[in-house]
mmCIF file of C-alpha atoms in Angstrom:
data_model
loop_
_atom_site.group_PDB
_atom_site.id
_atom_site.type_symbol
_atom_site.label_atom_id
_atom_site.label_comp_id
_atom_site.label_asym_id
_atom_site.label_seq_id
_atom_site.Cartn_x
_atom_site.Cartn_y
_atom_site.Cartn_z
ATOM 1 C CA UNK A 1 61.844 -13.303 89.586
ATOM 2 C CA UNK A 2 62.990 -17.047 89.827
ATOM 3 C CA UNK A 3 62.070 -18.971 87.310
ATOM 4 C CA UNK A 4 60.518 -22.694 88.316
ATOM 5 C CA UNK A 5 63.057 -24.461 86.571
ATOM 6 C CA UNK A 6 65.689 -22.307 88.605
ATOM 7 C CA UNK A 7 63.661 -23.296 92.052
ATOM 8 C CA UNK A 8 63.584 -26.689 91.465
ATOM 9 C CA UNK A 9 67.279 -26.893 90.897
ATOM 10 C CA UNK A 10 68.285 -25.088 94.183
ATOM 11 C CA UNK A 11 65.703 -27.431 95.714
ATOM 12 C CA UNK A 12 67.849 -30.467 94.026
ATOM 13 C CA UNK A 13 70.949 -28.806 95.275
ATOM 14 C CA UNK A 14 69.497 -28.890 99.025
ATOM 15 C CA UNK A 15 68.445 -31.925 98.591
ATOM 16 C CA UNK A 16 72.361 -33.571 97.475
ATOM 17 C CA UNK A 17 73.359 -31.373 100.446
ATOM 18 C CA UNK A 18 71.279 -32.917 102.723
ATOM 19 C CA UNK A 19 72.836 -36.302 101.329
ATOM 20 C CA UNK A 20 75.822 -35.432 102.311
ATOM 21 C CA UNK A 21 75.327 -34.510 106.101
ATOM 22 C CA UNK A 22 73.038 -37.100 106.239
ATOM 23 C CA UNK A 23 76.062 -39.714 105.713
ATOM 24 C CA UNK A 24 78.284 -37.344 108.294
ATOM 25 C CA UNK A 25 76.563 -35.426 110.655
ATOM 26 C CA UNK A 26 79.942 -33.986 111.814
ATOM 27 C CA UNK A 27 80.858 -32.647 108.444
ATOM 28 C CA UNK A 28 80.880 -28.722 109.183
ATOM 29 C CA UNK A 29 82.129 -27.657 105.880
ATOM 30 C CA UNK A 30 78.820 -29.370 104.352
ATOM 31 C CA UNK A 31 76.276 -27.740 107.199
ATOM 32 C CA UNK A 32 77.683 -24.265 105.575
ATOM 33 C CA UNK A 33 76.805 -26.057 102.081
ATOM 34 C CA UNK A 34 73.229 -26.868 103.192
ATOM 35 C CA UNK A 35 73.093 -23.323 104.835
ATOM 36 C CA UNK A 36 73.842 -21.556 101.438
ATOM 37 C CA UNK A 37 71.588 -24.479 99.321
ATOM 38 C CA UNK A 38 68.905 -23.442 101.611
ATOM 39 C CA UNK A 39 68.741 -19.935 101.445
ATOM 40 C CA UNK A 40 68.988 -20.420 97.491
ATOM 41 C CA UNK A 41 65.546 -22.527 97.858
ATOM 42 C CA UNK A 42 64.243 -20.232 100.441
ATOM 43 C CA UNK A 43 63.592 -23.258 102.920
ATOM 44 C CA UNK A 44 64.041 -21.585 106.095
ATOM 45 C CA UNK A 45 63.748 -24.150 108.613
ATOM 46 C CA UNK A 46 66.776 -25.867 106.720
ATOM 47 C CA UNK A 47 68.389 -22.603 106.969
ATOM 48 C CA UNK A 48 68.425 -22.601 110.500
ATOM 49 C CA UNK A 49 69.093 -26.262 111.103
ATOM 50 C CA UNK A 50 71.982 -25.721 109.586
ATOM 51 C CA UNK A 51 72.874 -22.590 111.037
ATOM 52 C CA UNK A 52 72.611 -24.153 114.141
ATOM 53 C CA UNK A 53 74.894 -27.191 113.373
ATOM 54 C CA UNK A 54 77.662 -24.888 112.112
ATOM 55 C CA UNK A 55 77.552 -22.541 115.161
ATOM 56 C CA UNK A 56 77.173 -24.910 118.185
ATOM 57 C CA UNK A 57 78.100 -28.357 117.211
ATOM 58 C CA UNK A 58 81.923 -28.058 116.419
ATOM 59 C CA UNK A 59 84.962 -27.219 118.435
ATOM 60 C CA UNK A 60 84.886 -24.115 116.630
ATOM 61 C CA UNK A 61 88.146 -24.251 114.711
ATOM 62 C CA UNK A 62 90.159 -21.236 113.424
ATOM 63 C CA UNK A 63 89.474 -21.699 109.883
ATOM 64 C CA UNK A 64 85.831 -22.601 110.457
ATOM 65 C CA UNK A 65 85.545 -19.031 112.342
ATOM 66 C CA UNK A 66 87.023 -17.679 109.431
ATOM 67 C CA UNK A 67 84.789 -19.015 106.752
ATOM 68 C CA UNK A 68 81.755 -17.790 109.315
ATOM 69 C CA UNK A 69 83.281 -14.020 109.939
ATOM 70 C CA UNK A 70 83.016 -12.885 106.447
ATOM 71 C CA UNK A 71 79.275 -14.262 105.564
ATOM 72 C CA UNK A 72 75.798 -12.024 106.127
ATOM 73 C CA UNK A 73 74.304 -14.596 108.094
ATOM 74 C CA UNK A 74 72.114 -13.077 110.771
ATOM 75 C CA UNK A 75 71.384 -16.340 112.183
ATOM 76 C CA UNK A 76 74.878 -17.691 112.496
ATOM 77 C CA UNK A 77 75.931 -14.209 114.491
ATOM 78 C CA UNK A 78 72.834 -15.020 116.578
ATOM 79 C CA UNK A 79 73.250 -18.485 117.177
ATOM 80 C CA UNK A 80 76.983 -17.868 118.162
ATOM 81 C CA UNK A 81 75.911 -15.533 121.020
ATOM 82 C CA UNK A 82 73.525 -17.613 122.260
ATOM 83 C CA UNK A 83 75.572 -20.705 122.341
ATOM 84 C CA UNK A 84 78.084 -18.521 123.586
ATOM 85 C CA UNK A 85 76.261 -17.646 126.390
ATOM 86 C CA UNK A 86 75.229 -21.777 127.078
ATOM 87 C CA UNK A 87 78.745 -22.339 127.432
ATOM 88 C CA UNK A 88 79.762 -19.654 129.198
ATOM 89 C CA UNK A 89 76.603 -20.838 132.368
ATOM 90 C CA UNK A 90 78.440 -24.293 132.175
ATOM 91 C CA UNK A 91 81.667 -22.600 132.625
ATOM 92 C CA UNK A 92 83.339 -23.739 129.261
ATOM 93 C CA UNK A 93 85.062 -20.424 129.445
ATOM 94 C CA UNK A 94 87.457 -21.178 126.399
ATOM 95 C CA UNK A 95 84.725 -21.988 124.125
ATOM 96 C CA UNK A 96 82.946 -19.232 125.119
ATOM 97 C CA UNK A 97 85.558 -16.737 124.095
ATOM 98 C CA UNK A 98 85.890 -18.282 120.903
ATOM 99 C CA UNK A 99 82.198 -17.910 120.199
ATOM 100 C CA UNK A 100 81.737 -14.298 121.479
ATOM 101 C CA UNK A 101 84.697 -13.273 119.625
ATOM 102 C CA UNK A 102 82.983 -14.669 116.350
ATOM 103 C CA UNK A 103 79.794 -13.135 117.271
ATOM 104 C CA UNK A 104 81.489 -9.652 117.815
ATOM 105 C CA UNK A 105 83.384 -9.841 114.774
ATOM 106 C CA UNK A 106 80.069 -10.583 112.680
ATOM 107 C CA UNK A 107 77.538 -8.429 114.805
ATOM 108 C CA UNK A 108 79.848 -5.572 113.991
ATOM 109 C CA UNK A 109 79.754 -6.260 110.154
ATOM 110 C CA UNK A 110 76.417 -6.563 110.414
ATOM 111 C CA UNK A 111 75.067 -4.236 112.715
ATOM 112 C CA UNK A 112 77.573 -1.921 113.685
ATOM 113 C CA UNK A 113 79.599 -1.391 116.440
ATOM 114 C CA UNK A 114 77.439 1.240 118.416
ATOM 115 C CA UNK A 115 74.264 -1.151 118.488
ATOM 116 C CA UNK A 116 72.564 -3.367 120.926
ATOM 117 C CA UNK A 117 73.681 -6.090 119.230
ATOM 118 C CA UNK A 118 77.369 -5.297 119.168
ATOM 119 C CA UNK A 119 77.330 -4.579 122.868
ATOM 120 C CA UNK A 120 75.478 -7.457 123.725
ATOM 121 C CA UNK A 121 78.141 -9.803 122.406
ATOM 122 C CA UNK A 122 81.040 -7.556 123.323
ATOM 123 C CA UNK A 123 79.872 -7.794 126.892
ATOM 124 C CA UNK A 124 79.932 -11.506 126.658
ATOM 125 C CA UNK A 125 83.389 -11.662 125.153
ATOM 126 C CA UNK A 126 84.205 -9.593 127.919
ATOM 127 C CA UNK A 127 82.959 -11.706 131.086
ATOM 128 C CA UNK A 128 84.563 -15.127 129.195
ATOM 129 C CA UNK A 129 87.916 -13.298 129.040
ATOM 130 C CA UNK A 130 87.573 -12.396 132.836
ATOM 131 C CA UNK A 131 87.640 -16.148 133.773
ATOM 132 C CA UNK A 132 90.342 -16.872 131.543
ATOM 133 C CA UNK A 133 92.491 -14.139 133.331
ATOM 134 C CA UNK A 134 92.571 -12.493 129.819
ATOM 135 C CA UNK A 135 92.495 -8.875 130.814
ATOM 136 C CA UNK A 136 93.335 -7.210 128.042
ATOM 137 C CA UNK A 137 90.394 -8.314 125.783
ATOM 138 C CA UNK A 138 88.264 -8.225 128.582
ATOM 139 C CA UNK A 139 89.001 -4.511 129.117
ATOM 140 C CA UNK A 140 89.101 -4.020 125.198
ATOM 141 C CA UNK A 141 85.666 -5.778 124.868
ATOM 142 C CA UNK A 142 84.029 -4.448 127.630
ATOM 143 C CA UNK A 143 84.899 -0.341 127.131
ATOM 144 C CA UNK A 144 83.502 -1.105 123.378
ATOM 145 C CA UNK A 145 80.118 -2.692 125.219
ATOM 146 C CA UNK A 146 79.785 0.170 127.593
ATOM 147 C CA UNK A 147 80.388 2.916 124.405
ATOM 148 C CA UNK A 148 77.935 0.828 122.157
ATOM 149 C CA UNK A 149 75.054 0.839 125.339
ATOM 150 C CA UNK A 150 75.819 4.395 126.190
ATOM 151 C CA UNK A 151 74.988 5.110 122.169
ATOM 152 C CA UNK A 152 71.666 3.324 122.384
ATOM 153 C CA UNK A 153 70.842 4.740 126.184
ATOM 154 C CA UNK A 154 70.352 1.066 127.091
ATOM 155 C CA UNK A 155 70.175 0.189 130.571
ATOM 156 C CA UNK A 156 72.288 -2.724 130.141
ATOM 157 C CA UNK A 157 75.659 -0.582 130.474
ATOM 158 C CA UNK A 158 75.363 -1.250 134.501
ATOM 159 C CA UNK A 159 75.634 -4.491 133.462
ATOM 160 C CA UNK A 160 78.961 -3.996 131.467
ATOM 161 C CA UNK A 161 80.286 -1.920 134.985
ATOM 162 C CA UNK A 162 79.953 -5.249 136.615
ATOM 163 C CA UNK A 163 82.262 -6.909 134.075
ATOM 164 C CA UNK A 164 84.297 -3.897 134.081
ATOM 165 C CA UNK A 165 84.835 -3.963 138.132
ATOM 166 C CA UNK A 166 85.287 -7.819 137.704
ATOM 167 C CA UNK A 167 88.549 -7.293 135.623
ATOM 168 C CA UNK A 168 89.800 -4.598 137.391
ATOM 169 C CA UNK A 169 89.372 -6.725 140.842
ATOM 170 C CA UNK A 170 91.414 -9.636 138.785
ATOM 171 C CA UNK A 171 94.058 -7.282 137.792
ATOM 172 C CA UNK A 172 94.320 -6.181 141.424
ATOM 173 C CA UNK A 173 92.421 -3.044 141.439
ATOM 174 C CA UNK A 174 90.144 -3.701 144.223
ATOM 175 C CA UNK A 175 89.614 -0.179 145.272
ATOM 176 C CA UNK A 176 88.990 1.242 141.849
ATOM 177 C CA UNK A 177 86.298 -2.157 140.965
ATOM 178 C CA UNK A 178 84.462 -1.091 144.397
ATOM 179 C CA UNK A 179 84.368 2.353 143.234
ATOM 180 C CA UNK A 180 83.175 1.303 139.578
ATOM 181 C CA UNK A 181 80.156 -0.615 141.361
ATOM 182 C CA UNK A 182 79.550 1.980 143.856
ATOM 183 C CA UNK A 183 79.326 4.933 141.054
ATOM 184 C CA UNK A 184 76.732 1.777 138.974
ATOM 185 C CA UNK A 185 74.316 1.474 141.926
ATOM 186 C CA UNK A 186 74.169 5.390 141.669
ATOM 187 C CA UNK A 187 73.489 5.612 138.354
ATOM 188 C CA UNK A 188 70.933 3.053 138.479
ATOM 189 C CA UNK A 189 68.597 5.231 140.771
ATOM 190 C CA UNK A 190 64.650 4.808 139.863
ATOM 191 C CA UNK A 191 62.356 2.006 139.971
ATOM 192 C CA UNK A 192 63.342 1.616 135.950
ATOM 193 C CA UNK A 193 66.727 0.227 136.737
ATOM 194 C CA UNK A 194 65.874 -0.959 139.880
ATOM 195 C CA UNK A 195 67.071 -5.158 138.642
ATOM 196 C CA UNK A 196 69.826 -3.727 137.660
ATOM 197 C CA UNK A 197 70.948 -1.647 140.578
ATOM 198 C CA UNK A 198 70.588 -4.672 142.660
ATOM 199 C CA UNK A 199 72.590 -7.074 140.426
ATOM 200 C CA UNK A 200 75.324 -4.037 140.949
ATOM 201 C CA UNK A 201 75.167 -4.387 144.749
ATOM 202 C CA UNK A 202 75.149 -7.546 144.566
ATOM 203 C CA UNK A 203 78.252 -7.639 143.105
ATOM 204 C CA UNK A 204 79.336 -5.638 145.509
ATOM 205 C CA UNK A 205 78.909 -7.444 148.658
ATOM 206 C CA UNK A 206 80.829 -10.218 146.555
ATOM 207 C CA UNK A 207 83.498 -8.116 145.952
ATOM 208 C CA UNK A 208 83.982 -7.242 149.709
ATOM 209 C CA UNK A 209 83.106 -10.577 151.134
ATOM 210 C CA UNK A 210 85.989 -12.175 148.968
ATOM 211 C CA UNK A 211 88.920 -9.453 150.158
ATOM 212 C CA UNK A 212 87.749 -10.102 153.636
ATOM 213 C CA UNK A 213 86.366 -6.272 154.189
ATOM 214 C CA UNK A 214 84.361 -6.026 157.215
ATOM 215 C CA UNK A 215 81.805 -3.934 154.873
ATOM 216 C CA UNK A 216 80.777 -6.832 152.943
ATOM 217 C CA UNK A 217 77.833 -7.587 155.292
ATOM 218 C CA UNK A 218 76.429 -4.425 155.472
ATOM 219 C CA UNK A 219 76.727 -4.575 151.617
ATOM 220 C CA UNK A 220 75.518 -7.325 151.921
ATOM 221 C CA UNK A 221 72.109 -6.104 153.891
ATOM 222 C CA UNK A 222 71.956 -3.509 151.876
ATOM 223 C CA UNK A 223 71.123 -4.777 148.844
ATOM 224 C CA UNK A 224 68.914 -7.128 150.551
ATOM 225 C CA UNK A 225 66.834 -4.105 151.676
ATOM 226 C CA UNK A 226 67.068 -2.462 148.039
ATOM 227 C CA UNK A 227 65.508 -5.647 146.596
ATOM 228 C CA UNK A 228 62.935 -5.958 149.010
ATOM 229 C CA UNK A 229 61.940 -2.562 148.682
ATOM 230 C CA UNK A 230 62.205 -1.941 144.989
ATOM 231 C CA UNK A 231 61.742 -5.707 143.414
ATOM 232 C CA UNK A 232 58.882 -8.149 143.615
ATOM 233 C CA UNK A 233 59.943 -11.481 144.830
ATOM 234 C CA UNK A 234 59.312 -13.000 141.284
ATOM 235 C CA UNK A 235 62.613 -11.324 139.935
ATOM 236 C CA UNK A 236 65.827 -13.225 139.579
ATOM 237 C CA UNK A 237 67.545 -10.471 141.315
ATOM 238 C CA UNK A 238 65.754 -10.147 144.355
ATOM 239 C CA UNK A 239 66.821 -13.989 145.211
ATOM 240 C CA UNK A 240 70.165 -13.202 144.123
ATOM 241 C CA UNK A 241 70.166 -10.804 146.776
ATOM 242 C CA UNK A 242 68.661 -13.211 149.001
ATOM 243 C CA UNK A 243 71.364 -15.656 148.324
ATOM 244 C CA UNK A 244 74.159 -12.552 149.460
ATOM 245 C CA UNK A 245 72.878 -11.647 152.547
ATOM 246 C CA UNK A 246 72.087 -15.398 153.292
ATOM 247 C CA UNK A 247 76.026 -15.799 152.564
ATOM 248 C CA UNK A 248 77.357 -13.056 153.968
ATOM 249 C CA UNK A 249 75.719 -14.019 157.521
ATOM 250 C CA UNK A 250 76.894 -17.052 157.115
ATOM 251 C CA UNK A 251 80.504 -16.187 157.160
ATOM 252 C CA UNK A 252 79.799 -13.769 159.528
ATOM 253 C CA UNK A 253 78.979 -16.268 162.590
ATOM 254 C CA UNK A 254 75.410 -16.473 161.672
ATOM 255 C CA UNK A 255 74.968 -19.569 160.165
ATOM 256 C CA UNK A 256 71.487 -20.694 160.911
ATOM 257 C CA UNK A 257 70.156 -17.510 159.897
ATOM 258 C CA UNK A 258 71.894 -17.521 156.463
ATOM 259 C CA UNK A 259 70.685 -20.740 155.877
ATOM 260 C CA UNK A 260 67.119 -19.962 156.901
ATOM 261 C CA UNK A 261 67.209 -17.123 154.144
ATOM 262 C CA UNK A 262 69.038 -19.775 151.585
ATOM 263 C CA UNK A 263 65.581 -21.624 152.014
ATOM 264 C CA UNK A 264 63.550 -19.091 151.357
ATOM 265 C CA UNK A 265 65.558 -18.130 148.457
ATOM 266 C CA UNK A 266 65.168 -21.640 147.146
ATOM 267 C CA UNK A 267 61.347 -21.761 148.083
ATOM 268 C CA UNK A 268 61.172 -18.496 146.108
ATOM 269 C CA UNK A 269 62.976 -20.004 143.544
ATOM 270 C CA UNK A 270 60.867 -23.245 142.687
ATOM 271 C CA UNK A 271 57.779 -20.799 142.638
ATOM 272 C CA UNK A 272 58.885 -19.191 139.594
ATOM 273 C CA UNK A 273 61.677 -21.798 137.510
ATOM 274 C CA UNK A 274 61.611 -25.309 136.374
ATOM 275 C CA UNK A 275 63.649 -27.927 137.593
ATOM 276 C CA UNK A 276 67.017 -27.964 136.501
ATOM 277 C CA UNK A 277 67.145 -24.028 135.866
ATOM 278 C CA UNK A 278 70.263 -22.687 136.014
ATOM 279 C CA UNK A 279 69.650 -20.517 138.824
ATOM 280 C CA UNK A 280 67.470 -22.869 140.921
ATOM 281 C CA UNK A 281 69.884 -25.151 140.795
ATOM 282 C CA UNK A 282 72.899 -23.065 142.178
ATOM 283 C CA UNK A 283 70.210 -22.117 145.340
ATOM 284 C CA UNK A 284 69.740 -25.802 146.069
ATOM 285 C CA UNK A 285 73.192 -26.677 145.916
ATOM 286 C CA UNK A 286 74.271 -23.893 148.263
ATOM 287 C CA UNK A 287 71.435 -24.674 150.578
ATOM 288 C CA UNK A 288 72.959 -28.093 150.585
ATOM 289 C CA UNK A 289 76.210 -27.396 151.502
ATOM 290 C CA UNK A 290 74.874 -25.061 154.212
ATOM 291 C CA UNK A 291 72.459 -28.254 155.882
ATOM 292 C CA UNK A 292 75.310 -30.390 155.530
ATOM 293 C CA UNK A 293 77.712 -28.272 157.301
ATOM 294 C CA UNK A 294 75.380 -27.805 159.688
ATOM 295 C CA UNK A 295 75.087 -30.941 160.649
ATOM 296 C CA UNK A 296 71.614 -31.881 158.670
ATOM 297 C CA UNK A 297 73.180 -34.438 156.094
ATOM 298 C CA UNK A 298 69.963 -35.840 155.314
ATOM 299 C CA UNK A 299 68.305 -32.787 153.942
ATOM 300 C CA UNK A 300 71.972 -31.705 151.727
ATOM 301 C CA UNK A 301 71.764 -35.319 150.090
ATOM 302 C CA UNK A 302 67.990 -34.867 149.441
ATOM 303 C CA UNK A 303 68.125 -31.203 147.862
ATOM 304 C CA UNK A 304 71.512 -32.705 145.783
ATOM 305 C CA UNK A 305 68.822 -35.820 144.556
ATOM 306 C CA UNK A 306 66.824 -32.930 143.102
ATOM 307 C CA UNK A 307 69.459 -31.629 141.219
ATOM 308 C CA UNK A 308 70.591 -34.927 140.082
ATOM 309 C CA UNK A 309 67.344 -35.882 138.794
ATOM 310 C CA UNK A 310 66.510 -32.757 137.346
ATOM 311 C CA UNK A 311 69.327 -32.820 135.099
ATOM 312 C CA UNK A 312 68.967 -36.006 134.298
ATOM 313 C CA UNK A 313 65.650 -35.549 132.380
ATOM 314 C CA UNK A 314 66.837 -32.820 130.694
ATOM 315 C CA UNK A 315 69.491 -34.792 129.509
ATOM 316 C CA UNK A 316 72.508 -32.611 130.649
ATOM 317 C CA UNK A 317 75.023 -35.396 131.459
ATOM 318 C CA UNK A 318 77.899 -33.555 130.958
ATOM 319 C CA UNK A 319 76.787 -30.099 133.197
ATOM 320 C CA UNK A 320 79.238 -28.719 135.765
ATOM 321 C CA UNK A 321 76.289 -28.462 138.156
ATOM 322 C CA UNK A 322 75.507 -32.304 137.452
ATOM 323 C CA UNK A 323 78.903 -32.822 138.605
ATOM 324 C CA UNK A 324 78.256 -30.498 141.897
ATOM 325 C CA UNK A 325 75.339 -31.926 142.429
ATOM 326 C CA UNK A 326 77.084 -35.577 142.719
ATOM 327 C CA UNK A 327 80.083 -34.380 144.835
ATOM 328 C CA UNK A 328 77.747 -32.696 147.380
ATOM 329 C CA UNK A 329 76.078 -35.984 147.871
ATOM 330 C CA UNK A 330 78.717 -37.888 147.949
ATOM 331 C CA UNK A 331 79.977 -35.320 151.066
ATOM 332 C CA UNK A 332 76.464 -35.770 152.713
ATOM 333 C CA UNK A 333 76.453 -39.748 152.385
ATOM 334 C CA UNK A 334 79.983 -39.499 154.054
ATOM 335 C CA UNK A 335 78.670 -37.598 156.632
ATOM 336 C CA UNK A 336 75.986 -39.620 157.212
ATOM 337 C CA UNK A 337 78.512 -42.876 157.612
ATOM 338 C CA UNK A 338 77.582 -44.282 153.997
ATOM 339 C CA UNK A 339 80.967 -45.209 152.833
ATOM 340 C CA UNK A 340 79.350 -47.217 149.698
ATOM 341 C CA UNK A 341 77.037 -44.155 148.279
ATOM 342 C CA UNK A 342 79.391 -41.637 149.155
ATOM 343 C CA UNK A 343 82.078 -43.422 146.818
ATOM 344 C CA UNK A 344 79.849 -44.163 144.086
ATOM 345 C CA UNK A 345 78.259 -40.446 143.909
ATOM 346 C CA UNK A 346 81.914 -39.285 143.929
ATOM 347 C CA UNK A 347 82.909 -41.318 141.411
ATOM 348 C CA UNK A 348 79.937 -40.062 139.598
ATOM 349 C CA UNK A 349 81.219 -36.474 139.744
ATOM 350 C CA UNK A 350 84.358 -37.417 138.514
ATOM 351 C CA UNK A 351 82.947 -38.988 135.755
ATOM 352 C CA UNK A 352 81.390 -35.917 134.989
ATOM 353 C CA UNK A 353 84.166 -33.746 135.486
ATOM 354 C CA UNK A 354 86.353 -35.307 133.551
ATOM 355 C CA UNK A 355 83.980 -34.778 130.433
ATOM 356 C CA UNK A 356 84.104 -31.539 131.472
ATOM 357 C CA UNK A 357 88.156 -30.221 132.091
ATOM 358 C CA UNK A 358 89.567 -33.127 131.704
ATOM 359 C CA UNK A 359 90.996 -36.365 133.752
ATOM 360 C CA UNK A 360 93.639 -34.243 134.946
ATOM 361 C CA UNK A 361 91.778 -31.202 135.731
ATOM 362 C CA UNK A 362 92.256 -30.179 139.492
ATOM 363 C CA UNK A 363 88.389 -30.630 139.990
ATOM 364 C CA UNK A 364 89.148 -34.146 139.127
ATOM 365 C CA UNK A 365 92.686 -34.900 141.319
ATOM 366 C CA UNK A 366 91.038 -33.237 144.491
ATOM 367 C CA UNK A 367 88.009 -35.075 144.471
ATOM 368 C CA UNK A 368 89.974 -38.248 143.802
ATOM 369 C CA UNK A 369 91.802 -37.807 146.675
ATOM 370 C CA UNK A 370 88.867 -37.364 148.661
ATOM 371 C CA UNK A 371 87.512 -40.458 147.632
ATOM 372 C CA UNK A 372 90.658 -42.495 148.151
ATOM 373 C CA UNK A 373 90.627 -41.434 151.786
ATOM 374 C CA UNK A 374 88.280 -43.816 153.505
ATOM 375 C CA UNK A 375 87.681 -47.142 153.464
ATOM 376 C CA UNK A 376 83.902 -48.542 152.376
#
């Protein structure tokens, strides 16, 4: 047992370490000094502080990754998927990778690679590498996911078919990703995996809507009729669903439909998340762009305030979605003949935006353009 002269003295060494990020918050190397000072003294809500300054803070450099793979620090490999994850919502798709990739390396250290926890990462690593067009590790990561769910018989391997279908459709295997999602949904049968069935068809209808096959909106009804029938309307996928058949009759010709179902979806949606939710927010936004197109500018630019102000509480001035929020009001204010809002909520996105990719990010030039197009 510790000794209380040996106790105080790792509580004197947290303490100096303390000093020292104290006087440089930004000082990663010293977080992992707290980190190990803290689990000396056994002060756990140190431990974690700093566990969460090392993993979510930085850019995560090389070396700093390397210092983190080799350590038995369950938190870090936590914190790394979950901050992982937070990056990979605001689409910060590099930074995600570099994350998941830590948090696989360390989850299968310390867990093993045929555990929840491996696949749970490896999945991640796997949908990051998708949007960077990196197919080979997202093939790599994802096969390892769907072995390491298989091994616990955890439902989430539909899951890690969707990411699977979504690099083969990138790598121009549309035929054989419809077939991967077809031969999910069947495996999914039973009110058990009945989310996860529907986040399959889902995909689906995505998948078929975007190489312009005329099944997409009967996929698209489909799944609509699978979440009605199998899902309460307090699920996340059942308004997903929602959302895809509102979109898909949209594009086919039936716009005010679609956008009467994009309401509901959002009505549905408010019941059941706060404002500023992830997933609320991407409803309101699309039920924007659908009242604005149709020629209701008013309501887009009131649903886009939501957003705005939403985000703003929370403090997320540098979200993607703030920055969609702003350029869909700026395209209702223009609509409605408001030269001097529209350019101002435009600028606004590019403001955002350009914390986000970059000044010269395409997001950035296009809507830049825009705004230099009219006179206010």
């Amino acid at each position: 047992r510790r000794s209380k002269q040996a106790r105080e003295a790792f509580a004197r060494g947290l303490a100096l370490c303390l000093e020292v990020v104290e006087e440089d918050p930004r000082d990663h190397w010293a977080w992992l000094a707290v980190y190990r000072a803290a689990t000396l003294a056994g002060d756990e809500d140190a431990r974690l502080q700093a566990a969460t300054h090392v993993v979510c803070r930085p850019p995560l450099t090389p070396e700093l990754a390397a210092a983190l793979e080799s350590t038995d620090w369950i938190e870090v490999a936590w914190l790394a998927g979950r901050a992982a994850n937070n990056q990979l919502k605001n689409r910060r798709y590099e930074s995600a990778r570099d994350l998941y990739a830590l948090a696989t390396s360390m989850a299968a250290r310390l867990h093993g690679r045929e555990t929840l926890e491996y696949g749970i990462v490896a999945k991640g690593l796997a949908s990051s590498s998708v949007e960077l067009d990196d197919l080979e590790t997202a093939v790599a990561a994802i096969h390892e996911a769907i072995h390491a769910f298989r091994a616990v018989s955890d439902p989430r391997i539909t899951g890690a078919q969707i990411v699977l279908a979504d690099a083969m459709a990138r790598g121009g295997a549309v035929d054989e990703a419809a077939a991967e999602l077809r031969e999910a949904i069947a495996a999914a049968a039973g009110p058990e995996r009945a989310e996860l069935r529907v986040q399959a068809g889902v995909r689906l209808a995505q998948l078929l809507a975007q190489h312009d096959d005329p099944a997409a909106l009967e996929a698209g009804e489909a799944v609509w009729r699978d979440a009605r029938e199998a899902l309460s309307p307090s699920d996340i996928a059942y308004l997903r669903a929602a959302a895809t058949c509102a979109h898909r009759r949209w594009a086919s010709g039936e716009q005010e439909q679609g956008c009467a179902l994009q309401r509901e979806a959002v009505a549905l949606c408010r019941q059941i998340r706060e404002p500023g939710d992830h997933e609320l927010v991407i409803r309101q936004l699309d039920l924007a762009r659908m009242e604005r197109e149709l020629d209701r500018p008013e309501l887009s630019a009131e649903l886009a305030s939501e957003v705005i102000d939403a985000l703003q509480a929370l403090g997320r001035h540098d979200d993607v979605q703030l920055g969609e929020a702003y350029h869909e009001r700026g395209l209702a204010e223009m609509k409605r003949g408001r030269g001097g809002a529209a350019a101002a909520d435009l600028g606004a996105a590019i403001n955002v935006f350009t914390m986000c990719f970059g000044s010269e990010s395409p997001r950035v030039l296009e809507i830049q353009k825009l705004r230099g197009t009219f006179v206010y």
